[in-house]
Amino acid sequence: MKRKICAALLAMGLILGGASAVLAKSQTLSINQFVEHPSLDAIRQGLQDYLQEQGMDVKFIVHLAQANMATSGQIGRQQVGENADLIVAIATPSAQSSVQAMDRAPREMKRPVLFAGITDPVVAGLVKDAAHPPEMVTGISDKLPLDLQLAMIREFMGPFKKLGYIYNPGETNSKAVLKQLKALADKENFEVVEATAGKTADVYQAANSLAGRVDAVFVATDNTIVAGIEALVKVAQDADFPLFTADVDSVKRGSAASLGMDYYEHGRQAGAMAEKILKGMKPGDLPVEYQEKLELRINLPSAQAMGVTPPQEMLDRATKVYK
């Protein structure tokens, strides 16, 4: 009898041990990141840090497209064969590539996709309804209110008549921002002067095309332009026009000011969504999230080199001032 009890307990121990091993098994997360620059790197780092702090055993496969649309598409197709537990796509082109690749994948190879750093997931074609995403796709948006951006620029430098906007015409969300900016321009009596750069190497030339034609330049969260922000800063300082960015990390790199979000916290918020999916929740049950807390950062020496000095009131309430 004792032998039977011992055998039963041993068998139960093996079963429970096996169950624990299954529950504790390592999971794989495949990342498709469009380009390396501080904001997108911060998203990735925030996501990784959050999951590791939760004690999750996650292996990360990181793919970098280096701002190349074709490479981003190749990465999306490669992710189909990686058999990861979750696909994470950082920035719009990468999200479009990963989602399209998974849409075309055989049913047994489909994996959930979580996006981050997306200005407008509906315009980008990632979801039809942010509140009710499809079964296998959801994420977090970095959409910012343009009216607040424009108010910040006016407070910083005073009234303006011509605002330059540099963007990559291949980035869907950058074109969406342009449309919104023009709508506001009609209401608020200023002109939007466009310049395009299809790749980071073209940023300097695009910036030069605006010299002498605009009162200031605004750059949204366009990954191609942000990756080459130093070239734009140089032109802005040489030509005496202030450069404002939606990307707060660009302020440290030389833009005059930004009203935007902390992308490391954006990544941690994405990490919390990733944790839910890795633990069994369906992306379709997780509405697209937005980050609402904004930061005002100012680069005082760079602004002065561009011919402007912000009011003391702005400096006093800024989240961070580089001196």
PDB file of C-alpha atoms in Angstrom:
ATOM      1  CA  MET A   1       0.000   0.000   0.000  1.00  0.00           C
ATOM      2  CA  LYS A   2       2.812   2.398   0.962  1.00  0.00           C
ATOM      3  CA  ARG A   3       4.560   1.606  -2.303  1.00  0.00           C
ATOM      4  CA  LYS A   4       1.397   2.476  -4.266  1.00  0.00           C
ATOM      5  CA  ILE A   5       1.015   5.770  -2.380  1.00  0.00           C
ATOM      6  CA  CYS A   6       4.674   6.642  -2.985  1.00  0.00           C
ATOM      7  CA  ALA A   7       4.328   5.777  -6.657  1.00  0.00           C
ATOM      8  CA  ALA A   8       1.192   7.911  -6.933  1.00  0.00           C
ATOM      9  CA  LEU A   9       2.885  10.842  -5.181  1.00  0.00           C
ATOM     10  CA  LEU A  10       5.920  10.466  -7.422  1.00  0.00           C
ATOM     11  CA  ALA A  11       3.731  10.441 -10.532  1.00  0.00           C
ATOM     12  CA  MET A  12       1.847  13.489  -9.280  1.00  0.00           C
ATOM     13  CA  GLY A  13       5.148  15.262  -8.641  1.00  0.00           C
ATOM     14  CA  LEU A  14       6.303  14.504 -12.154  1.00  0.00           C
ATOM     15  CA  ILE A  15       3.022  15.811 -13.592  1.00  0.00           C
ATOM     16  CA  LEU A  16       3.135  18.999 -11.518  1.00  0.00           C
ATOM     17  CA  GLY A  17       6.807  19.438 -12.306  1.00  0.00           C
ATOM     18  CA  GLY A  18       6.056  19.037 -15.981  1.00  0.00           C
ATOM     19  CA  ALA A  19       3.243  21.560 -15.738  1.00  0.00           C
ATOM     20  CA  SER A  20       5.546  24.043 -14.012  1.00  0.00           C
ATOM     21  CA  ALA A  21       8.132  23.544 -16.706  1.00  0.00           C
ATOM     22  CA  VAL A  22       5.544  24.284 -19.363  1.00  0.00           C
ATOM     23  CA  LEU A  23       4.365  27.408 -17.565  1.00  0.00           C
ATOM     24  CA  ALA A  24       7.929  28.596 -17.001  1.00  0.00           C
ATOM     25  CA  LYS A  25       9.179  27.954 -20.523  1.00  0.00           C
ATOM     26  CA  SER A  26      11.003  30.733 -22.309  1.00  0.00           C
ATOM     27  CA  GLN A  27       9.012  32.783 -24.830  1.00  0.00           C
ATOM     28  CA  THR A  28      10.324  34.506 -27.932  1.00  0.00           C
ATOM     29  CA  LEU A  29       9.539  38.047 -28.986  1.00  0.00           C
ATOM     30  CA  SER A  30      10.578  39.206 -32.479  1.00  0.00           C
ATOM     31  CA  ILE A  31      11.068  42.971 -32.989  1.00  0.00           C
ATOM     32  CA  ASN A  32      10.894  44.769 -36.333  1.00  0.00           C
ATOM     33  CA  GLN A  33      12.306  48.297 -35.777  1.00  0.00           C
ATOM     34  CA  PHE A  34      12.376  50.666 -38.732  1.00  0.00           C
ATOM     35  CA  VAL A  35      15.509  52.647 -37.865  1.00  0.00           C
ATOM     36  CA  GLU A  36      17.906  53.263 -34.999  1.00  0.00           C
ATOM     37  CA  HIS A  37      17.462  56.649 -33.347  1.00  0.00           C
ATOM     38  CA  PRO A  38      17.038  57.607 -29.665  1.00  0.00           C
ATOM     39  CA  SER A  39      13.227  57.602 -29.569  1.00  0.00           C
ATOM     40  CA  LEU A  40      12.700  54.225 -31.247  1.00  0.00           C
ATOM     41  CA  ASP A  41      15.615  52.744 -29.295  1.00  0.00           C
ATOM     42  CA  ALA A  42      13.965  54.040 -26.107  1.00  0.00           C
ATOM     43  CA  ILE A  43      10.690  52.313 -27.033  1.00  0.00           C
ATOM     44  CA  ARG A  44      12.515  49.007 -27.494  1.00  0.00           C
ATOM     45  CA  GLN A  45      14.487  49.428 -24.274  1.00  0.00           C
ATOM     46  CA  GLY A  46      11.403  50.371 -22.254  1.00  0.00           C
ATOM     47  CA  LEU A  47       9.542  47.308 -23.520  1.00  0.00           C
ATOM     48  CA  GLN A  48      12.451  44.964 -22.779  1.00  0.00           C
ATOM     49  CA  ASP A  49      13.056  46.445 -19.325  1.00  0.00           C
ATOM     50  CA  TYR A  50       9.390  46.153 -18.375  1.00  0.00           C
ATOM     51  CA  LEU A  51       9.137  42.476 -19.325  1.00  0.00           C
ATOM     52  CA  GLN A  52      12.390  41.620 -17.556  1.00  0.00           C
ATOM     53  CA  GLU A  53      11.270  43.462 -14.414  1.00  0.00           C
ATOM     54  CA  GLN A  54       8.118  41.320 -14.387  1.00  0.00           C
ATOM     55  CA  GLY A  55      10.338  38.256 -14.183  1.00  0.00           C
ATOM     56  CA  MET A  56       9.288  36.967 -17.574  1.00  0.00           C
ATOM     57  CA  ASP A  57      11.670  34.651 -19.386  1.00  0.00           C
ATOM     58  CA  VAL A  58      11.660  36.261 -22.833  1.00  0.00           C
ATOM     59  CA  LYS A  59      14.161  35.872 -25.641  1.00  0.00           C
ATOM     60  CA  PHE A  60      14.352  38.933 -27.926  1.00  0.00           C
ATOM     61  CA  ILE A  61      15.122  38.739 -31.648  1.00  0.00           C
ATOM     62  CA  VAL A  62      15.832  42.297 -32.831  1.00  0.00           C
ATOM     63  CA  HIS A  63      15.683  43.270 -36.514  1.00  0.00           C
ATOM     64  CA  LEU A  64      16.718  46.763 -37.670  1.00  0.00           C
ATOM     65  CA  ALA A  65      15.591  47.954 -41.114  1.00  0.00           C
ATOM     66  CA  GLN A  66      17.860  51.058 -41.118  1.00  0.00           C
ATOM     67  CA  ALA A  67      15.086  53.228 -42.607  1.00  0.00           C
ATOM     68  CA  ASN A  68      14.848  51.021 -45.703  1.00  0.00           C
ATOM     69  CA  MET A  69      11.283  50.142 -46.730  1.00  0.00           C
ATOM     70  CA  ALA A  70      12.357  47.056 -48.691  1.00  0.00           C
ATOM     71  CA  THR A  71      14.406  45.783 -45.752  1.00  0.00           C
ATOM     72  CA  SER A  72      11.449  46.315 -43.436  1.00  0.00           C
ATOM     73  CA  GLY A  73       9.330  44.167 -45.745  1.00  0.00           C
ATOM     74  CA  GLN A  74      11.979  41.441 -45.786  1.00  0.00           C
ATOM     75  CA  ILE A  75      12.072  41.451 -41.988  1.00  0.00           C
ATOM     76  CA  GLY A  76       8.283  41.073 -41.845  1.00  0.00           C
ATOM     77  CA  ARG A  77       8.459  38.023 -44.107  1.00  0.00           C
ATOM     78  CA  GLN A  78      11.358  36.608 -42.075  1.00  0.00           C
ATOM     79  CA  GLN A  79       9.335  36.958 -38.874  1.00  0.00           C
ATOM     80  CA  VAL A  80       6.709  34.592 -40.282  1.00  0.00           C
ATOM     81  CA  GLY A  81       9.210  31.741 -40.146  1.00  0.00           C
ATOM     82  CA  GLU A  82      10.675  32.545 -36.732  1.00  0.00           C
ATOM     83  CA  ASN A  83       7.818  30.939 -34.805  1.00  0.00           C
ATOM     84  CA  ALA A  84       7.953  33.703 -32.177  1.00  0.00           C
ATOM     85  CA  ASP A  85       5.256  33.992 -29.520  1.00  0.00           C
ATOM     86  CA  LEU A  86       4.734  37.685 -30.280  1.00  0.00           C
ATOM     87  CA  ILE A  87       5.748  40.095 -33.044  1.00  0.00           C
ATOM     88  CA  VAL A  88       6.527  43.673 -32.005  1.00  0.00           C
ATOM     89  CA  ALA A  89       6.759  46.357 -34.696  1.00  0.00           C
ATOM     90  CA  ILE A  90       8.233  49.762 -33.849  1.00  0.00           C
ATOM     91  CA  ALA A  91       7.292  52.660 -36.187  1.00  0.00           C
ATOM     92  CA  THR A  92       4.718  52.709 -38.965  1.00  0.00           C
ATOM     93  CA  PRO A  93       6.634  51.178 -41.926  1.00  0.00           C
ATOM     94  CA  SER A  94       7.727  48.235 -39.791  1.00  0.00           C
ATOM     95  CA  ALA A  95       4.232  47.760 -38.389  1.00  0.00           C
ATOM     96  CA  GLN A  96       2.758  47.747 -41.887  1.00  0.00           C
ATOM     97  CA  SER A  97       5.373  45.213 -43.030  1.00  0.00           C
ATOM     98  CA  SER A  98       4.859  42.850 -40.087  1.00  0.00           C
ATOM     99  CA  VAL A  99       1.059  43.030 -40.201  1.00  0.00           C
ATOM    100  CA  GLN A 100       0.965  42.460 -43.976  1.00  0.00           C
ATOM    101  CA  ALA A 101       3.351  39.502 -43.677  1.00  0.00           C
ATOM    102  CA  MET A 102       1.240  37.900 -40.951  1.00  0.00           C
ATOM    103  CA  ASP A 103      -1.957  38.518 -42.919  1.00  0.00           C
ATOM    104  CA  ARG A 104      -0.487  36.521 -45.817  1.00  0.00           C
ATOM    105  CA  ALA A 105       1.010  33.772 -43.658  1.00  0.00           C
ATOM    106  CA  PRO A 106      -0.546  30.288 -43.486  1.00  0.00           C
ATOM    107  CA  ARG A 107      -2.952  29.978 -40.569  1.00  0.00           C
ATOM    108  CA  GLU A 108      -0.622  27.765 -38.525  1.00  0.00           C
ATOM    109  CA  MET A 109       2.182  30.353 -38.827  1.00  0.00           C
ATOM    110  CA  LYS A 110       0.191  33.450 -37.886  1.00  0.00           C
ATOM    111  CA  ARG A 111       1.341  35.248 -34.733  1.00  0.00           C
ATOM    112  CA  PRO A 112      -0.049  38.216 -32.768  1.00  0.00           C
ATOM    113  CA  VAL A 113       1.398  41.626 -33.657  1.00  0.00           C
ATOM    114  CA  LEU A 114       1.882  44.488 -31.193  1.00  0.00           C
ATOM    115  CA  PHE A 115       2.818  47.891 -32.645  1.00  0.00           C
ATOM    116  CA  ALA A 116       4.380  50.926 -30.954  1.00  0.00           C
ATOM    117  CA  GLY A 117       5.433  54.388 -32.064  1.00  0.00           C
ATOM    118  CA  ILE A 118       2.523  54.717 -34.509  1.00  0.00           C
ATOM    119  CA  THR A 119       0.985  58.153 -35.036  1.00  0.00           C
ATOM    120  CA  ASP A 120      -2.327  56.992 -36.489  1.00  0.00           C
ATOM    121  CA  PRO A 121      -2.910  53.216 -36.702  1.00  0.00           C
ATOM    122  CA  VAL A 122      -6.209  53.694 -38.553  1.00  0.00           C
ATOM    123  CA  VAL A 123      -4.695  55.860 -41.304  1.00  0.00           C
ATOM    124  CA  ALA A 124      -1.767  53.435 -41.502  1.00  0.00           C
ATOM    125  CA  GLY A 125      -4.198  50.588 -42.199  1.00  0.00           C
ATOM    126  CA  LEU A 126      -3.216  48.599 -39.110  1.00  0.00           C
ATOM    127  CA  VAL A 127      -6.675  48.673 -37.518  1.00  0.00           C
ATOM    128  CA  LYS A 128     -10.065  49.842 -38.756  1.00  0.00           C
ATOM    129  CA  ASP A 129     -11.268  50.848 -35.307  1.00  0.00           C
ATOM    130  CA  ALA A 130      -8.795  51.671 -32.520  1.00  0.00           C
ATOM    131  CA  ALA A 131     -11.344  50.739 -29.860  1.00  0.00           C
ATOM    132  CA  HIS A 132     -12.011  47.360 -31.486  1.00  0.00           C
ATOM    133  CA  PRO A 133      -8.790  46.098 -33.118  1.00  0.00           C
ATOM    134  CA  PRO A 134      -8.690  42.890 -35.181  1.00  0.00           C
ATOM    135  CA  GLU A 135      -8.111  39.549 -33.512  1.00  0.00           C
ATOM    136  CA  MET A 136      -4.327  39.464 -33.994  1.00  0.00           C
ATOM    137  CA  VAL A 137      -3.219  43.147 -33.989  1.00  0.00           C
ATOM    138  CA  THR A 138      -3.150  45.945 -31.400  1.00  0.00           C
ATOM    139  CA  GLY A 139      -0.680  48.419 -29.931  1.00  0.00           C
ATOM    140  CA  ILE A 140       0.068  51.870 -28.618  1.00  0.00           C
ATOM    141  CA  SER A 141      -0.057  55.163 -30.519  1.00  0.00           C
ATOM    142  CA  ASP A 142       2.152  58.233 -30.079  1.00  0.00           C
ATOM    143  CA  LYS A 143      -0.347  60.571 -31.728  1.00  0.00           C
ATOM    144  CA  LEU A 144       0.058  64.126 -30.437  1.00  0.00           C
ATOM    145  CA  PRO A 145      -2.353  67.065 -30.637  1.00  0.00           C
ATOM    146  CA  LEU A 146      -1.073  69.356 -33.403  1.00  0.00           C
ATOM    147  CA  ASP A 147      -2.939  72.353 -32.031  1.00  0.00           C
ATOM    148  CA  LEU A 148      -0.852  72.163 -28.859  1.00  0.00           C
ATOM    149  CA  GLN A 149       2.337  71.872 -30.927  1.00  0.00           C
ATOM    150  CA  LEU A 150       1.452  75.037 -32.846  1.00  0.00           C
ATOM    151  CA  ALA A 151       0.535  76.878 -29.646  1.00  0.00           C
ATOM    152  CA  MET A 152       3.936  75.944 -28.208  1.00  0.00           C
ATOM    153  CA  ILE A 153       5.717  77.281 -31.320  1.00  0.00           C
ATOM    154  CA  ARG A 154       3.809  80.585 -31.163  1.00  0.00           C
ATOM    155  CA  GLU A 155       4.536  81.031 -27.473  1.00  0.00           C
ATOM    156  CA  PHE A 156       8.208  80.262 -28.096  1.00  0.00           C
ATOM    157  CA  MET A 157       8.847  82.604 -31.057  1.00  0.00           C
ATOM    158  CA  GLY A 158       5.738  84.731 -31.549  1.00  0.00           C
ATOM    159  CA  PRO A 159       3.431  84.799 -34.602  1.00  0.00           C
ATOM    160  CA  PHE A 160       4.573  83.123 -37.823  1.00  0.00           C
ATOM    161  CA  LYS A 161       3.283  83.182 -41.386  1.00  0.00           C
ATOM    162  CA  LYS A 162       5.190  80.344 -43.041  1.00  0.00           C
ATOM    163  CA  LEU A 163       5.906  77.030 -41.331  1.00  0.00           C
ATOM    164  CA  GLY A 164       8.219  74.528 -43.009  1.00  0.00           C
ATOM    165  CA  TYR A 165       7.372  70.841 -42.759  1.00  0.00           C
ATOM    166  CA  ILE A 166       9.960  68.217 -43.720  1.00  0.00           C
ATOM    167  CA  TYR A 167       8.773  64.641 -44.118  1.00  0.00           C
ATOM    168  CA  ASN A 168       9.287  61.323 -45.861  1.00  0.00           C
ATOM    169  CA  PRO A 169       6.458  60.944 -48.407  1.00  0.00           C
ATOM    170  CA  GLY A 170       6.765  57.168 -48.012  1.00  0.00           C
ATOM    171  CA  GLU A 171       5.612  57.326 -44.370  1.00  0.00           C
ATOM    172  CA  THR A 172       1.819  57.164 -44.268  1.00  0.00           C
ATOM    173  CA  ASN A 173       1.502  58.888 -40.918  1.00  0.00           C
ATOM    174  CA  SER A 174       3.734  61.782 -41.967  1.00  0.00           C
ATOM    175  CA  LYS A 175       1.363  62.461 -44.852  1.00  0.00           C
ATOM    176  CA  ALA A 176      -1.568  62.276 -42.446  1.00  0.00           C
ATOM    177  CA  VAL A 177       0.093  64.897 -40.220  1.00  0.00           C
ATOM    178  CA  LEU A 178       0.616  67.110 -43.275  1.00  0.00           C
ATOM    179  CA  LYS A 179      -3.100  66.934 -44.058  1.00  0.00           C
ATOM    180  CA  GLN A 180      -3.992  67.883 -40.478  1.00  0.00           C
ATOM    181  CA  LEU A 181      -1.395  70.665 -40.482  1.00  0.00           C
ATOM    182  CA  LYS A 182      -2.840  72.180 -43.659  1.00  0.00           C
ATOM    183  CA  ALA A 183      -6.339  72.076 -42.197  1.00  0.00           C
ATOM    184  CA  LEU A 184      -5.097  74.004 -39.146  1.00  0.00           C
ATOM    185  CA  ALA A 185      -3.190  76.412 -41.398  1.00  0.00           C
ATOM    186  CA  ASP A 186      -6.421  77.364 -43.165  1.00  0.00           C
ATOM    187  CA  LYS A 187      -8.060  78.112 -39.826  1.00  0.00           C
ATOM    188  CA  GLU A 188      -5.115  79.874 -38.199  1.00  0.00           C
ATOM    189  CA  ASN A 189      -3.899  81.916 -41.165  1.00  0.00           C
ATOM    190  CA  PHE A 190      -0.444  80.532 -41.911  1.00  0.00           C
ATOM    191  CA  GLU A 191       1.095  78.679 -44.845  1.00  0.00           C
ATOM    192  CA  VAL A 192       2.688  75.227 -44.773  1.00  0.00           C
ATOM    193  CA  VAL A 193       5.823  75.007 -46.934  1.00  0.00           C
ATOM    194  CA  GLU A 194       6.704  71.380 -47.724  1.00  0.00           C
ATOM    195  CA  ALA A 195      10.069  69.691 -48.226  1.00  0.00           C
ATOM    196  CA  THR A 196      10.502  65.954 -48.675  1.00  0.00           C
ATOM    197  CA  ALA A 197      13.306  63.504 -47.951  1.00  0.00           C
ATOM    198  CA  GLY A 198      12.820  59.877 -48.982  1.00  0.00           C
ATOM    199  CA  LYS A 199      15.891  58.779 -47.061  1.00  0.00           C
ATOM    200  CA  THR A 200      18.000  60.145 -44.223  1.00  0.00           C
ATOM    201  CA  ALA A 201      20.798  61.190 -46.595  1.00  0.00           C
ATOM    202  CA  ASP A 202      18.342  63.612 -48.251  1.00  0.00           C
ATOM    203  CA  VAL A 203      17.500  65.533 -45.054  1.00  0.00           C
ATOM    204  CA  TYR A 204      20.264  68.147 -45.464  1.00  0.00           C
ATOM    205  CA  GLN A 205      19.186  69.020 -49.002  1.00  0.00           C
ATOM    206  CA  ALA A 206      15.515  69.201 -47.984  1.00  0.00           C
ATOM    207  CA  ALA A 207      16.372  71.521 -45.100  1.00  0.00           C
ATOM    208  CA  ASN A 208      18.437  73.760 -47.378  1.00  0.00           C
ATOM    209  CA  SER A 209      15.467  74.097 -49.727  1.00  0.00           C
ATOM    210  CA  LEU A 210      13.560  75.856 -46.916  1.00  0.00           C
ATOM    211  CA  ALA A 211      16.279  78.351 -45.993  1.00  0.00           C
ATOM    212  CA  GLY A 212      15.026  81.908 -46.467  1.00  0.00           C
ATOM    213  CA  ARG A 213      11.501  80.730 -47.273  1.00  0.00           C
ATOM    214  CA  VAL A 214      10.038  79.975 -43.816  1.00  0.00           C
ATOM    215  CA  ASP A 215       9.777  81.491 -40.348  1.00  0.00           C
ATOM    216  CA  ALA A 216      10.260  78.143 -38.621  1.00  0.00           C
ATOM    217  CA  VAL A 217      10.338  74.394 -39.341  1.00  0.00           C
ATOM    218  CA  PHE A 218       8.344  71.645 -37.667  1.00  0.00           C
ATOM    219  CA  VAL A 219       9.197  67.932 -37.793  1.00  0.00           C
ATOM    220  CA  ALA A 220       6.652  65.355 -36.655  1.00  0.00           C
ATOM    221  CA  THR A 221       7.567  61.851 -35.460  1.00  0.00           C
ATOM    222  CA  ASP A 222       8.897  60.987 -38.926  1.00  0.00           C
ATOM    223  CA  ASN A 223      11.566  58.336 -38.419  1.00  0.00           C
ATOM    224  CA  THR A 224      13.519  59.133 -41.576  1.00  0.00           C
ATOM    225  CA  ILE A 225      13.822  62.828 -40.719  1.00  0.00           C
ATOM    226  CA  VAL A 226      14.468  62.263 -37.010  1.00  0.00           C
ATOM    227  CA  ALA A 227      17.304  59.867 -37.873  1.00  0.00           C
ATOM    228  CA  GLY A 228      19.019  62.743 -39.704  1.00  0.00           C
ATOM    229  CA  ILE A 229      18.069  65.551 -37.315  1.00  0.00           C
ATOM    230  CA  GLU A 230      21.675  66.755 -36.861  1.00  0.00           C
ATOM    231  CA  ALA A 231      21.828  67.776 -40.531  1.00  0.00           C
ATOM    232  CA  LEU A 232      18.591  69.718 -40.137  1.00  0.00           C
ATOM    233  CA  VAL A 233      19.874  71.408 -36.958  1.00  0.00           C
ATOM    234  CA  LYS A 234      23.002  72.606 -38.801  1.00  0.00           C
ATOM    235  CA  VAL A 235      20.958  74.192 -41.592  1.00  0.00           C
ATOM    236  CA  ALA A 236      18.554  75.770 -39.071  1.00  0.00           C
ATOM    237  CA  GLN A 237      21.430  77.378 -37.179  1.00  0.00           C
ATOM    238  CA  ASP A 238      23.183  78.549 -40.348  1.00  0.00           C
ATOM    239  CA  ALA A 239      19.984  79.944 -41.879  1.00  0.00           C
ATOM    240  CA  ASP A 240      18.544  81.402 -38.656  1.00  0.00           C
ATOM    241  CA  PHE A 241      15.212  79.611 -38.545  1.00  0.00           C
ATOM    242  CA  PRO A 242      14.047  77.788 -35.371  1.00  0.00           C
ATOM    243  CA  LEU A 243      13.483  74.042 -35.594  1.00  0.00           C
ATOM    244  CA  PHE A 244      10.713  72.456 -33.520  1.00  0.00           C
ATOM    245  CA  THR A 245      10.111  68.722 -33.200  1.00  0.00           C
ATOM    246  CA  ALA A 246       7.396  66.429 -31.902  1.00  0.00           C
ATOM    247  CA  ASP A 247      10.160  64.042 -30.829  1.00  0.00           C
ATOM    248  CA  VAL A 248      11.499  65.116 -27.424  1.00  0.00           C
ATOM    249  CA  ASP A 249      14.774  63.206 -27.819  1.00  0.00           C
ATOM    250  CA  SER A 250      15.626  65.428 -30.794  1.00  0.00           C
ATOM    251  CA  VAL A 251      15.953  68.406 -28.414  1.00  0.00           C
ATOM    252  CA  LYS A 252      19.105  66.965 -26.882  1.00  0.00           C
ATOM    253  CA  ARG A 253      20.384  66.535 -30.435  1.00  0.00           C
ATOM    254  CA  GLY A 254      19.796  70.196 -31.275  1.00  0.00           C
ATOM    255  CA  SER A 255      16.171  71.095 -32.036  1.00  0.00           C
ATOM    256  CA  ALA A 256      15.026  74.288 -30.305  1.00  0.00           C
ATOM    257  CA  ALA A 257      12.130  72.714 -28.432  1.00  0.00           C
ATOM    258  CA  SER A 258       9.603  69.904 -28.333  1.00  0.00           C
ATOM    259  CA  LEU A 259       6.270  69.236 -26.731  1.00  0.00           C
ATOM    260  CA  GLY A 260       6.095  65.479 -26.820  1.00  0.00           C
ATOM    261  CA  MET A 261       6.257  62.239 -24.908  1.00  0.00           C
ATOM    262  CA  ASP A 262       8.879  60.200 -23.120  1.00  0.00           C
ATOM    263  CA  TYR A 263       9.426  57.275 -25.490  1.00  0.00           C
ATOM    264  CA  TYR A 264      10.969  55.089 -22.809  1.00  0.00           C
ATOM    265  CA  GLU A 265       7.647  55.277 -20.928  1.00  0.00           C
ATOM    266  CA  HIS A 266       5.889  54.622 -24.243  1.00  0.00           C
ATOM    267  CA  GLY A 267       7.920  51.413 -24.494  1.00  0.00           C
ATOM    268  CA  ARG A 268       7.065  50.379 -20.946  1.00  0.00           C
ATOM    269  CA  GLN A 269       3.384  50.867 -21.710  1.00  0.00           C
ATOM    270  CA  ALA A 270       3.843  48.647 -24.769  1.00  0.00           C
ATOM    271  CA  GLY A 271       5.622  46.159 -22.529  1.00  0.00           C
ATOM    272  CA  ALA A 272       2.565  45.949 -20.275  1.00  0.00           C
ATOM    273  CA  MET A 273       0.436  45.134 -23.317  1.00  0.00           C
ATOM    274  CA  ALA A 274       3.004  42.553 -24.469  1.00  0.00           C
ATOM    275  CA  GLU A 275       2.859  40.889 -21.048  1.00  0.00           C
ATOM    276  CA  LYS A 276      -0.911  40.475 -21.321  1.00  0.00           C
ATOM    277  CA  ILE A 277      -0.625  38.913 -24.776  1.00  0.00           C
ATOM    278  CA  LEU A 278       2.212  36.585 -23.761  1.00  0.00           C
ATOM    279  CA  LYS A 279       0.073  35.446 -20.829  1.00  0.00           C
ATOM    280  CA  GLY A 280      -2.812  34.508 -23.102  1.00  0.00           C
ATOM    281  CA  MET A 281      -4.922  37.563 -23.874  1.00  0.00           C
ATOM    282  CA  LYS A 282      -5.946  38.137 -27.495  1.00  0.00           C
ATOM    283  CA  PRO A 283      -4.811  41.411 -29.112  1.00  0.00           C
ATOM    284  CA  GLY A 284      -8.388  41.926 -30.273  1.00  0.00           C
ATOM    285  CA  ASP A 285      -9.464  42.222 -26.641  1.00  0.00           C
ATOM    286  CA  LEU A 286      -6.969  45.049 -26.018  1.00  0.00           C
ATOM    287  CA  PRO A 287      -8.028  48.427 -27.488  1.00  0.00           C
ATOM    288  CA  VAL A 288      -5.275  50.606 -28.955  1.00  0.00           C
ATOM    289  CA  GLU A 289      -3.757  52.718 -26.189  1.00  0.00           C
ATOM    290  CA  TYR A 290      -2.541  56.332 -26.258  1.00  0.00           C
ATOM    291  CA  GLN A 291       0.063  58.089 -24.166  1.00  0.00           C
ATOM    292  CA  GLU A 292      -1.337  61.352 -22.831  1.00  0.00           C
ATOM    293  CA  LYS A 293       1.403  62.781 -20.578  1.00  0.00           C
ATOM    294  CA  LEU A 294       3.452  65.370 -22.494  1.00  0.00           C
ATOM    295  CA  GLU A 295       6.844  66.903 -21.764  1.00  0.00           C
ATOM    296  CA  LEU A 296       8.244  70.301 -22.762  1.00  0.00           C
ATOM    297  CA  ARG A 297      11.954  70.212 -23.485  1.00  0.00           C
ATOM    298  CA  ILE A 298      14.063  73.183 -24.606  1.00  0.00           C
ATOM    299  CA  ASN A 299      17.627  73.414 -25.942  1.00  0.00           C
ATOM    300  CA  LEU A 300      18.526  77.001 -25.023  1.00  0.00           C
ATOM    301  CA  PRO A 301      21.961  77.309 -26.734  1.00  0.00           C
ATOM    302  CA  SER A 302      20.644  75.737 -29.938  1.00  0.00           C
ATOM    303  CA  ALA A 303      17.541  77.957 -29.960  1.00  0.00           C
ATOM    304  CA  GLN A 304      19.691  81.062 -29.551  1.00  0.00           C
ATOM    305  CA  ALA A 305      21.946  79.864 -32.373  1.00  0.00           C
ATOM    306  CA  MET A 306      18.773  79.729 -34.507  1.00  0.00           C
ATOM    307  CA  GLY A 307      17.976  83.340 -33.614  1.00  0.00           C
ATOM    308  CA  VAL A 308      15.280  82.859 -30.957  1.00  0.00           C
ATOM    309  CA  THR A 309      15.101  82.905 -27.153  1.00  0.00           C
ATOM    310  CA  PRO A 310      12.059  81.449 -25.381  1.00  0.00           C
ATOM    311  CA  PRO A 311      10.132  83.416 -22.745  1.00  0.00           C
ATOM    312  CA  GLN A 312      11.271  82.892 -19.176  1.00  0.00           C
ATOM    313  CA  GLU A 313       7.835  81.493 -18.314  1.00  0.00           C
ATOM    314  CA  MET A 314       8.399  78.620 -20.759  1.00  0.00           C
ATOM    315  CA  LEU A 315      11.850  77.941 -19.360  1.00  0.00           C
ATOM    316  CA  ASP A 316      10.418  77.866 -15.834  1.00  0.00           C
ATOM    317  CA  ARG A 317       7.772  75.248 -16.607  1.00  0.00           C
ATOM    318  CA  ALA A 318       9.842  73.130 -19.020  1.00  0.00           C
ATOM    319  CA  THR A 319      10.354  69.497 -18.040  1.00  0.00           C
ATOM    320  CA  LYS A 320      13.987  69.785 -19.117  1.00  0.00           C
ATOM    321  CA  VAL A 321      16.184  72.650 -20.322  1.00  0.00           C
ATOM    322  CA  TYR A 322      19.519  71.931 -22.001  1.00  0.00           C
ATOM    323  CA  LYS A 323      21.963  74.796 -21.306  1.00  0.00           C
TER     324      LYS A 323
END
